[in-house]
Tab-separated table of C-alpha atoms in Angstrom:
chain	number	residue	atom	x	y	z
A	1	MET	CA	43.512	25.259	58.889
A	2	PRO	CA	40.477	23.125	57.901
A	3	ARG	CA	39.746	20.106	60.032
A	4	THR	CA	40.157	16.664	58.495
A	5	PHE	CA	38.746	13.335	59.519
A	6	GLN	CA	39.698	9.724	58.932
A	7	GLN	CA	39.319	8.749	55.294
A	8	ALA	CA	37.028	5.931	54.237
A	9	PRO	CA	39.185	2.876	53.494
A	10	CYS	CA	37.645	2.446	50.051
A	11	SER	CA	37.788	6.152	49.093
A	12	THR	CA	41.051	7.368	47.582
A	13	ALA	CA	39.889	10.030	45.155
A	14	PRO	CA	40.684	13.667	46.009
A	15	ALA	CA	37.901	15.857	47.285
A	16	SER	CA	35.808	17.196	44.465
A	17	PRO	CA	34.832	20.869	44.449
A	18	THR	CA	31.334	19.847	43.408
A	19	THR	CA	30.786	18.495	46.890
A	20	ARG	CA	30.783	22.009	48.236
A	21	HIS	CA	29.151	24.323	45.715
A	22	LEU	CA	25.524	23.199	45.722
A	23	HIS	CA	23.109	24.273	48.449
A	24	ARG	CA	25.816	25.224	50.930
A	25	ASP	CA	24.132	26.752	53.922
A	26	ALA	CA	26.513	29.272	55.470
A	27	PRO	CA	25.498	31.684	58.250
A	28	PRO	CA	23.294	34.517	56.920
A	29	ALA	CA	24.937	37.835	56.100
A	30	PRO	CA	22.444	40.736	56.296
A	31	LEU	CA	22.419	42.318	59.754
A	32	GLN	CA	18.636	42.373	60.110
A	33	ARG	CA	18.366	38.716	59.180
A	34	ARG	CA	21.159	37.829	61.602
A	35	ARG	CA	19.262	39.518	64.403
A	36	LEU	CA	16.086	37.627	63.531
A	37	LEU	CA	17.956	34.346	63.520
A	38	ALA	CA	19.714	35.142	66.771
A	39	GLY	CA	16.356	35.900	68.352
A	40	ALA	CA	14.941	32.608	67.100
A	41	ALA	CA	17.961	30.734	68.406
A	42	ALA	CA	17.792	32.415	71.796
A	43	LEU	CA	14.134	31.362	72.065
A	44	ALA	CA	14.697	27.797	70.940
A	45	LEU	CA	18.243	26.936	71.968
A	46	PRO	CA	19.063	28.213	75.461
A	47	TRP	CA	22.021	25.858	75.777
A	48	ILE	CA	23.800	27.321	72.733
A	49	GLY	CA	25.073	30.253	74.751
A	50	ALA	CA	26.528	28.010	77.463
A	51	ALA	CA	29.949	27.866	75.812
A	52	PRO	CA	31.485	31.102	74.454
A	53	ALA	CA	32.296	31.159	70.765
A	54	ARG	CA	35.960	31.146	69.801
A	55	ALA	CA	37.513	34.341	68.512
A	56	GLN	CA	37.647	33.152	64.899
A	57	GLY	CA	35.357	30.157	65.155
A	58	THR	CA	35.567	26.928	63.160
A	59	VAL	CA	33.297	25.165	60.723
A	60	LEU	CA	31.920	21.656	61.017
A	61	ARG	CA	30.923	20.376	57.604
A	62	ILE	CA	28.222	17.762	57.123
A	63	ALA	CA	26.846	16.331	53.895
A	64	GLN	CA	23.467	15.312	52.524
A	65	SER	CA	22.270	13.496	49.418
A	66	THR	CA	18.533	13.950	48.966
A	67	ALA	CA	15.838	14.423	46.336
A	68	LEU	CA	15.393	18.116	45.599
A	69	THR	CA	13.934	17.319	42.191
A	70	GLY	CA	12.277	14.291	40.624
A	71	PRO	CA	9.198	12.338	41.720
A	72	LEU	CA	9.851	12.870	45.447
A	73	GLY	CA	11.459	16.300	45.227
A	74	ASP	CA	8.803	17.939	47.397
A	75	LEU	CA	9.619	15.562	50.280
A	76	GLY	CA	13.380	16.089	50.145
A	77	SER	CA	13.041	19.849	49.705
A	78	ALA	CA	10.729	20.205	52.707
A	79	MET	CA	13.062	18.307	55.043
A	80	HIS	CA	16.098	20.139	53.696
A	81	GLN	CA	14.486	23.531	54.301
A	82	GLY	CA	13.523	22.576	57.841
A	83	ALA	CA	17.086	21.512	58.629
A	84	LYS	CA	18.426	24.731	57.088
A	85	ALA	CA	16.188	26.780	59.374
A	86	ALA	CA	17.509	24.965	62.449
A	87	PHE	CA	21.172	25.252	61.476
A	88	ALA	CA	20.752	28.934	60.589
A	89	ALA	CA	19.318	29.641	64.052
A	90	ILE	CA	22.126	27.675	65.709
A	91	ASN	CA	24.835	29.399	63.663
A	92	ALA	CA	23.381	32.831	64.414
A	93	GLN	CA	24.152	32.157	68.089
A	94	GLY	CA	27.754	31.166	67.414
A	95	GLY	CA	27.168	27.544	66.551
A	96	VAL	CA	27.808	24.598	68.859
A	97	GLN	CA	30.892	24.687	71.083
A	98	GLY	CA	32.128	27.558	68.912
A	99	GLN	CA	31.636	25.680	65.636
A	100	THR	CA	29.197	26.727	62.952
A	101	ILE	CA	27.539	23.897	61.048
A	102	GLU	CA	27.760	23.975	57.268
A	103	LEU	CA	25.459	21.639	55.327
A	104	THR	CA	26.469	20.643	51.804
A	105	THR	CA	23.528	19.159	49.899
A	106	LEU	CA	23.582	17.397	46.541
A	107	ASP	CA	20.408	16.518	44.645
A	108	ASP	CA	20.048	12.865	43.701
A	109	GLY	CA	16.544	13.097	42.224
A	110	TYR	CA	15.550	9.923	44.128
A	111	ASP	CA	17.863	7.958	41.845
A	112	ILE	CA	20.149	5.277	43.272
A	113	PRO	CA	23.160	5.766	40.934
A	114	ARG	CA	23.129	9.534	41.523
A	115	ALA	CA	22.823	9.018	45.289
A	116	LEU	CA	25.791	6.628	45.293
A	117	ALA	CA	27.862	9.055	43.213
A	118	ASN	CA	27.068	11.790	45.739
A	119	VAL	CA	28.057	9.593	48.671
A	120	ASP	CA	31.315	8.621	46.969
A	121	LYS	CA	32.164	12.322	46.694
A	122	PHE	CA	31.330	12.926	50.327
A	123	LEU	CA	33.326	9.944	51.565
A	124	ALA	CA	36.331	11.133	49.546
A	125	ASP	CA	36.105	14.649	51.008
A	126	ARG	CA	38.184	14.638	54.204
A	127	GLU	CA	36.504	17.828	55.421
A	128	GLN	CA	33.085	16.176	55.736
A	129	PHE	CA	32.379	15.071	59.308
A	130	ALA	CA	29.093	13.190	58.891
A	131	LEU	CA	26.296	12.279	56.515
A	132	PHE	CA	23.040	13.932	57.540
A	133	ASN	CA	19.418	13.087	56.688
A	134	CYS	CA	20.098	11.289	53.400
A	135	MET	CA	16.801	10.398	51.802
A	136	GLY	CA	15.027	7.319	50.541
A	137	THR	CA	14.823	3.655	51.485
A	138	PRO	CA	16.339	2.360	48.198
A	139	MET	CA	19.111	4.963	48.383
A	140	VAL	CA	19.933	4.273	52.032
A	141	GLU	CA	20.004	0.531	51.351
A	142	ALA	CA	22.546	1.102	48.571
A	143	MET	CA	24.599	3.591	50.620
A	144	LEU	CA	25.063	1.480	53.748
A	145	PRO	CA	27.688	-0.947	52.359
A	146	LYS	CA	29.831	2.066	51.479
A	147	VAL	CA	29.181	4.138	54.597
A	148	LEU	CA	29.464	1.514	57.350
A	149	PRO	CA	33.147	0.588	56.690
A	150	SER	CA	34.096	4.278	56.441
A	151	GLY	CA	33.290	5.129	60.056
A	152	MET	CA	31.530	8.303	58.962
A	153	PRO	CA	28.447	8.951	61.142
A	154	PHE	CA	25.226	8.314	59.211
A	155	PHE	CA	22.786	10.528	61.053
A	156	ALA	CA	18.986	10.457	60.715
A	157	PRO	CA	18.600	8.749	57.341
A	158	PHE	CA	15.172	9.603	55.960
A	159	THR	CA	13.658	6.144	55.944
A	160	GLY	CA	11.444	4.211	58.297
A	161	ALA	CA	12.699	0.897	56.922
A	162	MET	CA	14.277	-1.657	59.227
A	163	LEU	CA	17.191	-2.053	56.807
A	164	SER	CA	18.787	1.087	58.314
A	165	ARG	CA	18.299	-0.189	61.889
A	166	VAL	CA	21.345	-2.466	61.780
A	167	LYS	CA	22.190	-4.265	65.012
A	168	GLY	CA	25.628	-3.228	66.217
A	169	ALA	CA	25.996	-0.401	63.674
A	170	ARG	CA	26.563	2.395	66.210
A	171	SER	CA	27.547	4.928	63.532
A	172	VAL	CA	23.983	4.841	62.136
A	173	PHE	CA	21.557	6.881	64.219
A	174	ASN	CA	17.868	6.709	63.276
A	175	VAL	CA	15.473	9.291	64.697
A	176	ARG	CA	12.069	8.782	63.032
A	177	ALA	CA	9.706	5.965	63.964
A	178	THR	CA	9.722	2.995	61.605
A	179	TYR	CA	7.289	2.258	58.791
A	180	ALA	CA	6.330	-0.828	60.771
A	181	GLU	CA	5.297	1.376	63.698
A	182	GLU	CA	3.310	3.642	61.364
A	183	ALA	CA	1.620	0.702	59.648
A	184	ASP	CA	0.895	-0.883	63.012
A	185	LYS	CA	-0.792	2.328	64.210
A	186	LEU	CA	-2.967	2.435	61.088
A	187	VAL	CA	-3.919	-1.242	61.292
A	188	GLN	CA	-4.771	-0.869	64.991
A	189	HIS	CA	-7.066	1.987	63.921
A	190	PHE	CA	-8.761	-0.335	61.393
A	191	SER	CA	-9.241	-2.942	64.105
A	192	THR	CA	-10.787	-0.371	66.465
A	193	LEU	CA	-13.223	0.730	63.749
A	194	GLY	CA	-14.124	-2.858	62.856
A	195	ILE	CA	-12.658	-2.571	59.339
A	196	ARG	CA	-11.651	-5.997	58.034
A	197	ARG	CA	-11.534	-5.810	54.245
A	198	ILE	CA	-8.289	-3.908	53.789
A	199	ALA	CA	-6.200	-3.255	50.685
A	200	VAL	CA	-2.575	-2.132	50.569
A	201	ALA	CA	-1.330	-0.201	47.534
A	202	TYR	CA	2.439	-0.001	47.722
A	203	GLN	CA	5.428	1.214	45.745
A	204	ASN	CA	7.395	-1.446	43.924
A	205	ASN	CA	10.640	-0.736	45.787
A	206	ALA	CA	12.186	-1.356	49.207
A	207	PHE	CA	10.095	1.370	50.854
A	208	GLY	CA	6.767	0.084	49.568
A	209	LYS	CA	7.535	-3.546	50.328
A	210	GLU	CA	8.465	-2.645	53.905
A	211	VAL	CA	5.101	-0.911	54.403
A	212	PHE	CA	3.227	-3.845	52.887
A	213	ASN	CA	5.022	-6.454	54.979
A	214	ALA	CA	4.497	-4.463	58.180
A	215	ALA	CA	0.789	-3.989	57.445
A	216	ARG	CA	0.328	-7.676	56.620
A	217	ASP	CA	2.115	-8.706	59.853
A	218	ALA	CA	-0.020	-6.349	61.944
A	219	MET	CA	-3.203	-7.632	60.294
A	220	ALA	CA	-2.196	-11.221	61.033
A	221	ARG	CA	-1.486	-10.377	64.662
A	222	LEU	CA	-4.877	-8.669	65.022
A	223	LYS	CA	-6.630	-11.470	63.100
A	224	LEU	CA	-7.817	-9.187	60.294
A	225	GLY	CA	-7.002	-11.626	57.513
A	226	GLU	CA	-4.777	-11.205	54.463
A	227	PRO	CA	-4.761	-7.800	52.723
A	228	LEU	CA	-5.683	-7.212	49.109
A	229	SER	CA	-2.681	-5.681	47.389
A	230	GLY	CA	-1.429	-3.842	44.334
A	231	THR	CA	1.947	-2.358	43.405
A	232	VAL	CA	2.763	0.946	41.699
A	233	GLU	CA	6.024	1.623	39.859
A	234	SER	CA	8.144	4.566	41.021
A	235	ASP	CA	7.466	6.434	37.774
A	236	ALA	CA	3.693	6.062	38.408
A	237	SER	CA	3.239	4.527	34.950
A	238	ASN	CA	0.763	1.899	36.212
A	239	ALA	CA	-0.933	3.952	38.949
A	240	GLY	CA	-4.276	4.021	37.118
A	241	ALA	CA	-4.279	0.300	36.433
A	242	THR	CA	-3.395	-0.503	40.053
A	243	ALA	CA	-6.131	1.843	41.303
A	244	ARG	CA	-8.692	-0.050	39.213
A	245	GLN	CA	-7.359	-3.408	40.422
A	246	VAL	CA	-7.650	-2.322	44.058
A	247	ALA	CA	-11.082	-0.741	43.522
A	248	ASP	CA	-12.361	-3.956	41.951
A	249	GLY	CA	-11.502	-5.731	45.213
A	250	ASN	CA	-14.183	-3.637	46.968
A	251	PRO	CA	-12.103	-2.783	50.062
A	252	GLU	CA	-13.476	-0.928	53.084
A	253	ALA	CA	-10.174	0.926	53.472
A	254	VAL	CA	-6.924	1.309	51.519
A	255	LEU	CA	-3.531	1.715	53.190
A	256	ILE	CA	-1.232	3.594	50.809
A	257	GLY	CA	2.472	2.761	50.933
A	258	LEU	CA	3.316	5.247	48.189
A	259	ALA	CA	5.162	8.564	48.015
A	260	GLY	CA	5.465	11.465	45.618
A	261	LYS	CA	4.019	11.153	42.111
A	262	PRO	CA	2.960	7.480	42.497
A	263	ALA	CA	0.883	8.422	45.559
A	264	LEU	CA	-0.751	11.401	43.845
A	265	GLU	CA	-1.601	9.506	40.676
A	266	PHE	CA	-2.975	6.520	42.588
A	267	VAL	CA	-5.196	8.619	44.856
A	268	LYS	CA	-6.602	10.643	41.950
A	269	ALA	CA	-7.341	7.500	39.968
A	270	PHE	CA	-8.845	5.669	42.933
A	271	ARG	CA	-11.035	8.592	43.987
A	272	SER	CA	-12.505	8.729	40.484
A	273	LEU	CA	-13.526	5.095	40.860
A	274	ARG	CA	-14.554	4.821	44.537
A	275	ARG	CA	-14.813	8.203	46.220
A	276	GLY	CA	-16.424	6.913	49.410
A	277	THR	CA	-13.692	4.435	50.383
A	278	ALA	CA	-11.495	5.538	53.286
A	279	LEU	CA	-7.844	6.141	52.357
A	280	TYR	CA	-4.930	5.986	54.789
A	281	ALA	CA	-1.279	6.834	54.124
A	282	THR	CA	2.094	6.951	55.870
A	283	SER	CA	4.016	10.079	56.805
A	284	VAL	CA	5.958	10.342	53.548
A	285	MET	CA	2.735	11.520	51.917
A	286	GLY	CA	2.189	14.210	54.529
A	287	THR	CA	3.496	17.244	52.654
A	288	SER	CA	1.551	20.434	52.049
A	289	ALA	CA	2.553	20.160	48.393
A	290	ALA	CA	0.957	16.720	48.119
A	291	VAL	CA	-2.279	17.878	49.739
A	292	LYS	CA	-2.392	20.941	47.491
A	293	ALA	CA	-1.742	18.844	44.388
A	294	LEU	CA	-4.604	16.488	45.284
A	295	GLY	CA	-7.059	19.312	45.961
A	296	PRO	CA	-10.528	17.939	46.815
A	297	ASP	CA	-9.210	14.367	46.499
A	298	ALA	CA	-7.132	14.913	49.659
A	299	VAL	CA	-10.146	15.675	51.870
A	300	GLY	CA	-10.738	12.890	54.368
A	301	LEU	CA	-7.330	11.304	53.837
A	302	THR	CA	-5.858	9.966	57.106
A	303	ILE	CA	-2.074	10.157	57.403
A	304	SER	CA	0.177	8.776	60.129
A	305	GLN	CA	2.779	11.325	61.258
A	306	VAL	CA	6.108	10.844	63.021
A	307	VAL	CA	6.385	14.412	64.367
A	308	PRO	CA	3.808	16.716	65.985
A	309	LEU	CA	1.397	18.899	64.002
A	310	PRO	CA	3.571	21.762	62.657
A	311	THR	CA	0.876	24.344	63.392
A	312	ASN	CA	0.279	23.291	67.012
A	313	VAL	CA	2.231	26.031	68.787
A	314	VAL	CA	1.186	24.653	72.167
A	315	VAL	CA	4.025	22.158	71.623
A	316	PRO	CA	7.308	23.947	72.466
A	317	VAL	CA	9.391	22.439	69.649
A	318	VAL	CA	6.736	23.495	67.136
A	319	ARG	CA	6.802	27.035	68.492
A	320	GLU	CA	10.602	27.056	68.170
A	321	PHE	CA	10.426	25.616	64.650
A	322	GLN	CA	7.993	28.311	63.554
A	323	ALA	CA	10.260	31.039	64.947
A	324	ALA	CA	13.248	29.645	63.031
A	325	TRP	CA	11.125	29.137	59.901
A	326	LYS	CA	10.025	32.774	59.985
A	327	ALA	CA	13.550	34.010	60.694
A	328	VAL	CA	14.969	32.501	57.493
A	329	GLY	CA	12.126	34.010	55.464
A	330	ALA	CA	10.771	30.638	54.343
A	331	THR	CA	7.831	31.099	51.971
A	332	ALA	CA	6.698	27.462	51.860
A	333	GLU	CA	3.952	26.256	54.164
A	334	PRO	CA	5.479	24.761	57.346
A	335	SER	CA	4.878	21.033	56.975
A	336	HIS	CA	5.393	17.859	58.987
A	337	LEU	CA	8.421	17.035	56.850
A	338	ALA	CA	9.939	20.492	57.324
A	339	LEU	CA	9.461	20.069	61.070
A	340	GLU	CA	11.085	16.636	60.858
A	341	GLY	CA	14.126	18.135	59.143
A	342	TYR	CA	14.261	20.814	61.838
A	343	ILE	CA	14.034	18.218	64.613
A	344	ASN	CA	16.769	16.083	63.041
A	345	ALA	CA	19.064	19.124	62.930
A	346	ARG	CA	18.309	19.965	66.557
A	347	VAL	CA	19.040	16.384	67.660
A	348	PHE	CA	22.305	16.472	65.679
A	349	ALA	CA	23.283	19.730	67.398
A	350	GLN	CA	22.483	18.300	70.839
A	351	ALA	CA	24.715	15.280	70.203
A	352	LEU	CA	27.455	17.597	68.939
A	353	GLN	CA	27.128	19.699	72.105
A	354	ARG	CA	27.571	16.597	74.244
A	355	ALA	CA	30.582	15.459	72.221
A	356	GLY	CA	32.631	18.439	73.469
A	357	ARG	CA	35.024	20.743	71.657
A	358	ASN	CA	36.662	19.491	68.450
A	359	PRO	CA	35.012	16.073	68.696
A	360	SER	CA	36.212	13.057	66.797
A	361	ARG	CA	33.670	11.031	64.878
A	362	ALA	CA	33.893	8.358	67.560
A	363	ALA	CA	33.153	10.904	70.300
A	364	PHE	CA	30.159	12.181	68.348
A	365	VAL	CA	28.819	8.645	67.854
A	366	ASP	CA	29.190	8.001	71.587
A	367	ALA	CA	27.321	11.235	72.278
A	368	THR	CA	24.372	10.195	70.107
A	369	TRP	CA	23.846	7.141	72.290
A	370	SER	CA	23.838	9.312	75.421
A	371	LEU	CA	20.541	10.873	74.265
A	372	LYS	CA	18.281	8.976	76.629
A	373	ASN	CA	14.790	10.192	77.523
A	374	TRP	CA	15.726	13.647	76.217
A	375	ASP	CA	12.689	15.878	75.754
A	376	LEU	CA	12.982	18.267	72.822
A	377	GLY	CA	9.962	20.300	73.843
A	378	GLY	CA	7.226	17.745	73.291
A	379	PHE	CA	9.227	15.306	71.175
A	380	GLU	CA	11.129	12.642	73.119
A	381	VAL	CA	14.415	11.176	71.916
A	382	ASN	CA	15.496	7.945	73.579
A	383	ALA	CA	18.507	6.193	72.077
A	384	THR	CA	18.409	2.544	73.114
A	385	GLY	CA	20.336	0.751	70.378
A	386	PRO	CA	21.118	0.796	66.643
A	387	GLU	CA	18.307	-1.652	65.878
A	388	ARG	CA	15.696	0.783	67.247
A	389	SER	CA	14.645	4.306	66.311
A	390	ALA	CA	15.353	7.028	68.853
A	391	SER	CA	11.729	8.179	68.502
A	392	ARG	CA	8.538	6.146	68.545
A	393	PHE	CA	6.234	9.119	68.055
A	394	VAL	CA	3.313	8.258	65.751
A	395	GLU	CA	-0.052	9.999	65.607
A	396	LEU	CA	-2.890	10.078	63.076
A	397	THR	CA	-3.985	13.242	61.279
A	398	LEU	CA	-6.910	13.933	58.957
A	399	VAL	CA	-6.955	16.274	55.969
A	400	GLY	CA	-9.852	18.685	56.468
A	401	ARG	CA	-11.984	20.472	53.877
A	402	ASP	CA	-9.637	23.475	53.894
A	403	GLY	CA	-6.677	21.218	53.093
A	404	ARG	CA	-5.188	21.524	56.573
A	405	PHE	CA	-4.225	18.680	58.860
A	406	ILE	CA	-6.399	17.979	61.887
A	407	ARG	CA	-5.417	15.745	64.804
C-alpha cells in the first residue's frame, strides 16, 4: 500500500500521472551497476547499514521542479545529476531505514508559470513527501506562498536569496550559504586588494537584485563607496549594451550577479571591450559547462563557491562524491554544482535517518533542525534557525589556463 501524507489545504485536484513519469530515479537494475553503487555507498555512507532493510522495502517519494532546459539548464542539470548519484548510492545499500528514495523531477525551464504548475501537481500528489532542491530565486519566491501553508517540507531550495530564509518557517530548510555571504566574501577580497572602483552587473530579477544589494551593503560597510551598476535581462537581450555601459565606467573590477546565458553573453561582450579588467562571479556561474562555453574568456575569472573543490579528493565528501559519480556512469565533468546536489541529497538522507522509521513530515522537519555541527566529511552543517543557512561555507576559486578551477 503506498504511503500518503497530509494534503495541502489549497490542493484538491487528484494526483496527475505526469508528476511521476519524468526523470524518475529508481534504484539501478543491472547487477554490475548495483555492485558498483553498493561499493560507493559502503565507502560514503557507513551509517546506511545500521538498520536492516525490510523484507519488501518501501519507497519515499520526493519531488523537484528545476531547470533542465532553458537559459539556466546547465545549472539545474548539474545539481540534479549530483543528487541522483547520491540517492542511487543510498538506494543500492537498501535506502534509509529500509526506504528507498525516489526523486520525481519536472523541468520548468527557469520559467515561473511552469514552476508553479509543477508545484501544484506535486502538492496535489498525496504520495509526495517533500519538495527537494527546487531551483531559482524567482521560482522559489513564487512557490513559497503555496508551499508554506501545505506543511510539505521544502528542502534545500537552490537559491542564496534571503527570501527563502523565512523566520519561523521550520518546514523550509536551506543548506547553501546566502548570496549576501558570497558577495561579502568577494567585496572583502576587493578591500584586501585595495580595489575601490567596483561595478556590479546583475540580472534583472530577484536573484540579481539580491546580489547587487548585498554587494552594495558590504561596500558601504567597508567604506568602498557606491558601486557602478548595470542590469541584464534574463533572456540576455541587452547583455552587450550593459557590457559597454559597465566598461565605459572604467571599473577596476566587476562583480557579476548573473547566471546562465546572461552571464556568458555579458562576459564575452565585456572581455572584447576590456580584457584586462578583473571579473568576479558568484557560485551559480561555477559550472564546467559555463567555463567551457566561455573558452579563453573564462581564464582569470574568480568565482565564489559554496561547496569544496569537486576535484580535491583530500576532502572526504569529495572523495565520496567522486565514487558515487563514477558508479552511476556519469559522463559530465564533476562540477561544484553537481557536488552541491550530492551534498543536499546526503543531508536530506541524514535528516531522514534521524527521523526514524515511517516518519511523518513533522518528524522529518524536527530532524532537520537536529543537524547541529554535523561534519559531512569536510563540509559542516549547522542548523540554527529558519532565517539562517545550515552552511556558511564560502571560498574563492580561480579559473586557470586549462579551464580548471584553482583554489
